[in-house]
mmCIF file of C-alpha atoms in Angstrom:
data_model
loop_
_atom_site.group_PDB
_atom_site.id
_atom_site.type_symbol
_atom_site.label_atom_id
_atom_site.label_comp_id
_atom_site.label_asym_id
_atom_site.label_seq_id
_atom_site.Cartn_x
_atom_site.Cartn_y
_atom_site.Cartn_z
ATOM 1 C CA MET A 741 -50.448 66.100 -39.894
ATOM 2 C CA SER A 742 -52.621 65.203 -42.675
ATOM 3 C CA VAL A 743 -56.010 63.008 -41.967
ATOM 4 C CA GLN A 744 -54.855 59.691 -43.871
ATOM 5 C CA MET A 745 -51.179 60.168 -43.180
ATOM 6 C CA VAL A 746 -52.883 59.888 -38.863
ATOM 7 C CA LEU A 747 -55.150 56.857 -39.753
ATOM 8 C CA LEU A 748 -53.358 54.919 -42.254
ATOM 9 C CA PRO A 749 -51.867 53.051 -39.031
ATOM 10 C CA VAL A 750 -55.460 52.416 -37.856
ATOM 11 C CA PHE A 751 -56.843 50.850 -40.976
ATOM 12 C CA ILE A 752 -53.665 48.384 -41.002
ATOM 13 C CA GLN A 753 -53.874 47.307 -37.180
ATOM 14 C CA ILE A 754 -58.037 46.783 -38.176
ATOM 15 C CA GLY A 755 -56.604 45.548 -41.305
ATOM 16 C CA LEU A 756 -54.713 43.095 -39.053
ATOM 17 C CA THR A 757 -57.563 42.643 -36.326
ATOM 18 C CA PHE A 758 -59.838 41.361 -39.554
ATOM 19 C CA THR A 759 -57.373 39.177 -41.122
ATOM 20 C CA LEU A 760 -56.779 37.323 -37.574
ATOM 21 C CA LEU A 761 -60.832 37.364 -37.608
ATOM 22 C CA PHE A 762 -60.817 34.905 -40.593
ATOM 23 C CA ALA A 763 -57.624 33.719 -39.592
ATOM 24 C CA MET A 764 -59.444 32.214 -36.857
ATOM 25 C CA ALA A 765 -62.899 31.525 -38.698
ATOM 26 C CA THR A 766 -60.989 29.294 -40.847
ATOM 27 C CA THR A 767 -59.256 27.051 -38.605
ATOM 28 C CA ARG A 768 -62.058 26.636 -36.212
ATOM 29 C CA THR A 769 -64.308 26.004 -39.567
ATOM 30 C CA ARG A 770 -61.545 23.292 -40.775
ATOM 31 C CA ALA A 771 -61.281 21.971 -37.252
ATOM 32 C CA LEU A 772 -65.432 21.414 -37.010
ATOM 33 C CA THR A 773 -65.292 19.586 -40.594
ATOM 34 C CA SER A 774 -62.408 17.325 -40.323
ATOM 35 C CA GLY A 775 -64.327 16.069 -36.765
ATOM 36 C CA GLU A 776 -61.060 17.094 -35.044
ATOM 37 C CA THR A 777 -64.166 19.767 -32.659
ATOM 38 C CA LYS A 778 -67.235 19.011 -31.997
ATOM 39 C CA ILE A 779 -70.274 21.431 -31.787
ATOM 40 C CA ALA A 780 -70.966 20.238 -28.354
ATOM 41 C CA ASP A 781 -67.371 20.603 -27.125
ATOM 42 C CA ILE A 782 -67.297 24.063 -27.506
ATOM 43 C CA ALA A 783 -70.836 24.833 -27.482
ATOM 44 C CA LEU A 784 -70.593 26.498 -24.076
ATOM 45 C CA ARG A 785 -67.598 28.676 -25.211
ATOM 46 C CA GLU A 786 -65.532 24.921 -23.380
ATOM 47 C CA PRO A 787 -61.678 26.123 -24.780
ATOM 48 C CA ASN A 788 -61.571 23.107 -26.722
ATOM 49 C CA TRP A 789 -60.795 24.676 -29.988
ATOM 50 C CA PRO A 790 -57.267 22.994 -31.714
ATOM 51 C CA ALA A 791 -54.119 24.552 -30.577
ATOM 52 C CA GLN A 792 -53.709 26.405 -33.746
ATOM 53 C CA ALA A 793 -57.517 27.378 -33.994
ATOM 54 C CA THR A 794 -57.123 28.635 -30.099
ATOM 55 C CA LYS A 795 -53.362 30.881 -30.920
ATOM 56 C CA PHE A 796 -55.757 32.311 -33.555
ATOM 57 C CA GLY A 797 -58.973 33.013 -31.155
ATOM 58 C CA ASN A 798 -56.652 34.476 -28.433
ATOM 59 C CA CYS A 799 -55.297 36.755 -31.196
ATOM 60 C CA PHE A 800 -58.150 37.873 -32.228
ATOM 61 C CA ALA A 801 -59.242 38.445 -28.322
ATOM 62 C CA ASN A 802 -56.295 40.250 -27.985
ATOM 63 C CA GLN A 803 -56.708 42.693 -30.617
ATOM 64 C CA PHE A 804 -59.933 44.630 -28.297
ATOM 65 C CA GLU A 805 -57.529 44.803 -25.427
ATOM 66 C CA LEU A 806 -54.089 47.209 -26.268
ATOM 67 C CA PRO A 807 -55.447 48.752 -29.135
ATOM 68 C CA ILE A 808 -58.380 49.827 -27.874
ATOM 69 C CA LEU A 809 -56.297 52.920 -26.280
ATOM 70 C CA PHE A 810 -54.546 53.444 -29.565
ATOM 71 C CA TYR A 811 -57.653 53.774 -31.055
ATOM 72 C CA VAL A 812 -59.225 56.309 -28.341
ATOM 73 C CA LEU A 813 -55.947 58.678 -28.487
ATOM 74 C CA ILE A 814 -56.165 59.067 -32.224
ATOM 75 C CA ALA A 815 -60.106 59.336 -31.959
ATOM 76 C CA ILE A 816 -59.315 62.308 -29.805
ATOM 77 C CA ALA A 817 -56.186 63.466 -31.269
ATOM 78 C CA LEU A 818 -57.339 64.197 -34.000
ATOM 79 C CA PRO A 819 -60.650 66.247 -33.772
ATOM 80 C CA LEU A 820 -58.060 67.780 -31.216
ATOM 81 C CA ARG A 821 -55.518 68.715 -34.043
ATOM 82 C CA ARG A 822 -53.024 66.979 -31.876
ATOM 83 C CA ALA A 823 -51.887 64.448 -34.200
ATOM 84 C CA ASP A 824 -48.670 65.763 -35.393
ATOM 85 C CA LEU A 825 -45.587 63.945 -36.230
ATOM 86 C CA PHE A 826 -44.664 62.230 -33.381
ATOM 87 C CA ILE A 827 -48.217 60.382 -33.075
ATOM 88 C CA VAL A 828 -47.306 59.373 -36.713
ATOM 89 C CA LEU A 829 -44.405 57.438 -36.002
ATOM 90 C CA MET A 830 -45.274 56.138 -32.529
ATOM 91 C CA SER A 831 -48.152 54.809 -34.186
ATOM 92 C CA TRP A 832 -46.117 52.874 -36.620
ATOM 93 C CA VAL A 833 -44.282 52.114 -34.445
ATOM 94 C CA PHE A 834 -47.161 50.642 -32.476
ATOM 95 C CA VAL A 835 -48.705 48.835 -35.093
ATOM 96 C CA VAL A 836 -45.534 46.745 -36.149
ATOM 97 C CA THR A 837 -45.233 45.228 -32.656
ATOM 98 C CA ARG A 838 -48.906 44.782 -32.432
ATOM 99 C CA PHE A 839 -48.047 42.722 -35.857
ATOM 100 C CA ALA A 840 -45.017 41.329 -34.647
ATOM 101 C CA HIS A 841 -47.206 40.131 -31.243
ATOM 102 C CA ALA A 842 -49.430 38.400 -34.013
ATOM 103 C CA GLY A 843 -46.725 36.847 -35.898
ATOM 104 C CA VAL A 844 -44.870 35.344 -32.354
ATOM 105 C CA PHE A 845 -48.468 34.209 -31.233
ATOM 106 C CA VAL A 846 -50.312 32.257 -34.078
ATOM 107 C CA THR A 847 -46.444 30.659 -35.468
ATOM 108 C CA SER A 848 -44.311 29.583 -32.087
ATOM 109 C CA ASN A 849 -46.218 31.409 -28.978
ATOM 110 C CA ASP A 850 -43.413 31.489 -27.311
ATOM 111 C CA VAL A 851 -44.149 33.542 -24.800
ATOM 112 C CA ARG A 852 -41.231 35.187 -24.212
ATOM 113 C CA PRO A 853 -40.461 36.901 -27.101
ATOM 114 C CA ARG A 854 -44.098 37.336 -27.264
ATOM 115 C CA SER A 855 -44.040 39.188 -23.780
ATOM 116 C CA LEU A 856 -40.988 41.928 -24.600
ATOM 117 C CA VAL A 857 -42.790 42.395 -28.184
ATOM 118 C CA TRP A 858 -46.293 43.147 -26.345
ATOM 119 C CA PHE A 859 -44.525 44.829 -23.537
ATOM 120 C CA ALA A 860 -42.013 47.619 -25.769
ATOM 121 C CA GLY A 861 -46.287 47.908 -27.879
ATOM 122 C CA ALA A 862 -47.750 49.509 -23.861
ATOM 123 C CA LEU A 863 -44.036 51.348 -23.562
ATOM 124 C CA VAL A 864 -44.748 52.415 -27.079
ATOM 125 C CA LEU A 865 -48.754 53.176 -26.317
ATOM 126 C CA ALA A 866 -47.433 54.569 -23.332
ATOM 127 C CA ALA A 867 -44.824 57.416 -24.445
ATOM 128 C CA MET A 868 -48.160 58.337 -26.621
ATOM 129 C CA TRP A 869 -50.370 58.785 -24.785
ATOM 130 C CA LEU A 870 -47.446 60.874 -21.991
ATOM 131 C CA TYR A 871 -46.905 63.165 -25.257
ATOM 132 C CA PHE A 872 -50.213 63.549 -25.875
ATOM 133 C CA ALA A 873 -51.664 64.807 -22.151
ATOM 134 C CA LEU A 874 -48.774 67.579 -21.807
ATOM 135 C CA ARG A 875 -49.129 68.487 -25.240
ATOM 136 C CA LEU A 876 -52.500 69.688 -24.827
ATOM 137 C CA LEU A 877 -52.855 70.178 -21.205
ATOM 138 C CA LEU A 878 -49.818 72.479 -21.199
ATOM 139 C CA LEU A 879 -50.524 73.317 -24.333
ATOM 140 C CA ILE A 880 -47.271 72.833 -26.028
#
């Protein structure tokens, strides 16, 4: 697989992370400028943001949990030339689940579908790691 094909889903995932960062900053800035939230109420990281700002903040923070394992896998697989079609396809599936998870998170925030989408992404990532480990250790 070409480096571009392997890295494109990574760049898309990073784009999602930056989009959530800017959305979080925007919603927090609006809350502060409107007076809905006071700086003293959040200065020590107290959870006093309005619901929408909290959704974006939590969703942004979530991008540094499960996706870290995705980044590490690609960072190891790429130089070892083990990023094949399966890894690329599963990368796209994983990234799609991250977008679906973020979509639920910042809209309805319904925990049941959000959890199901998160779990689907976790299963995909676990399958990717298992495949990678078997391929590397068994040299298949």
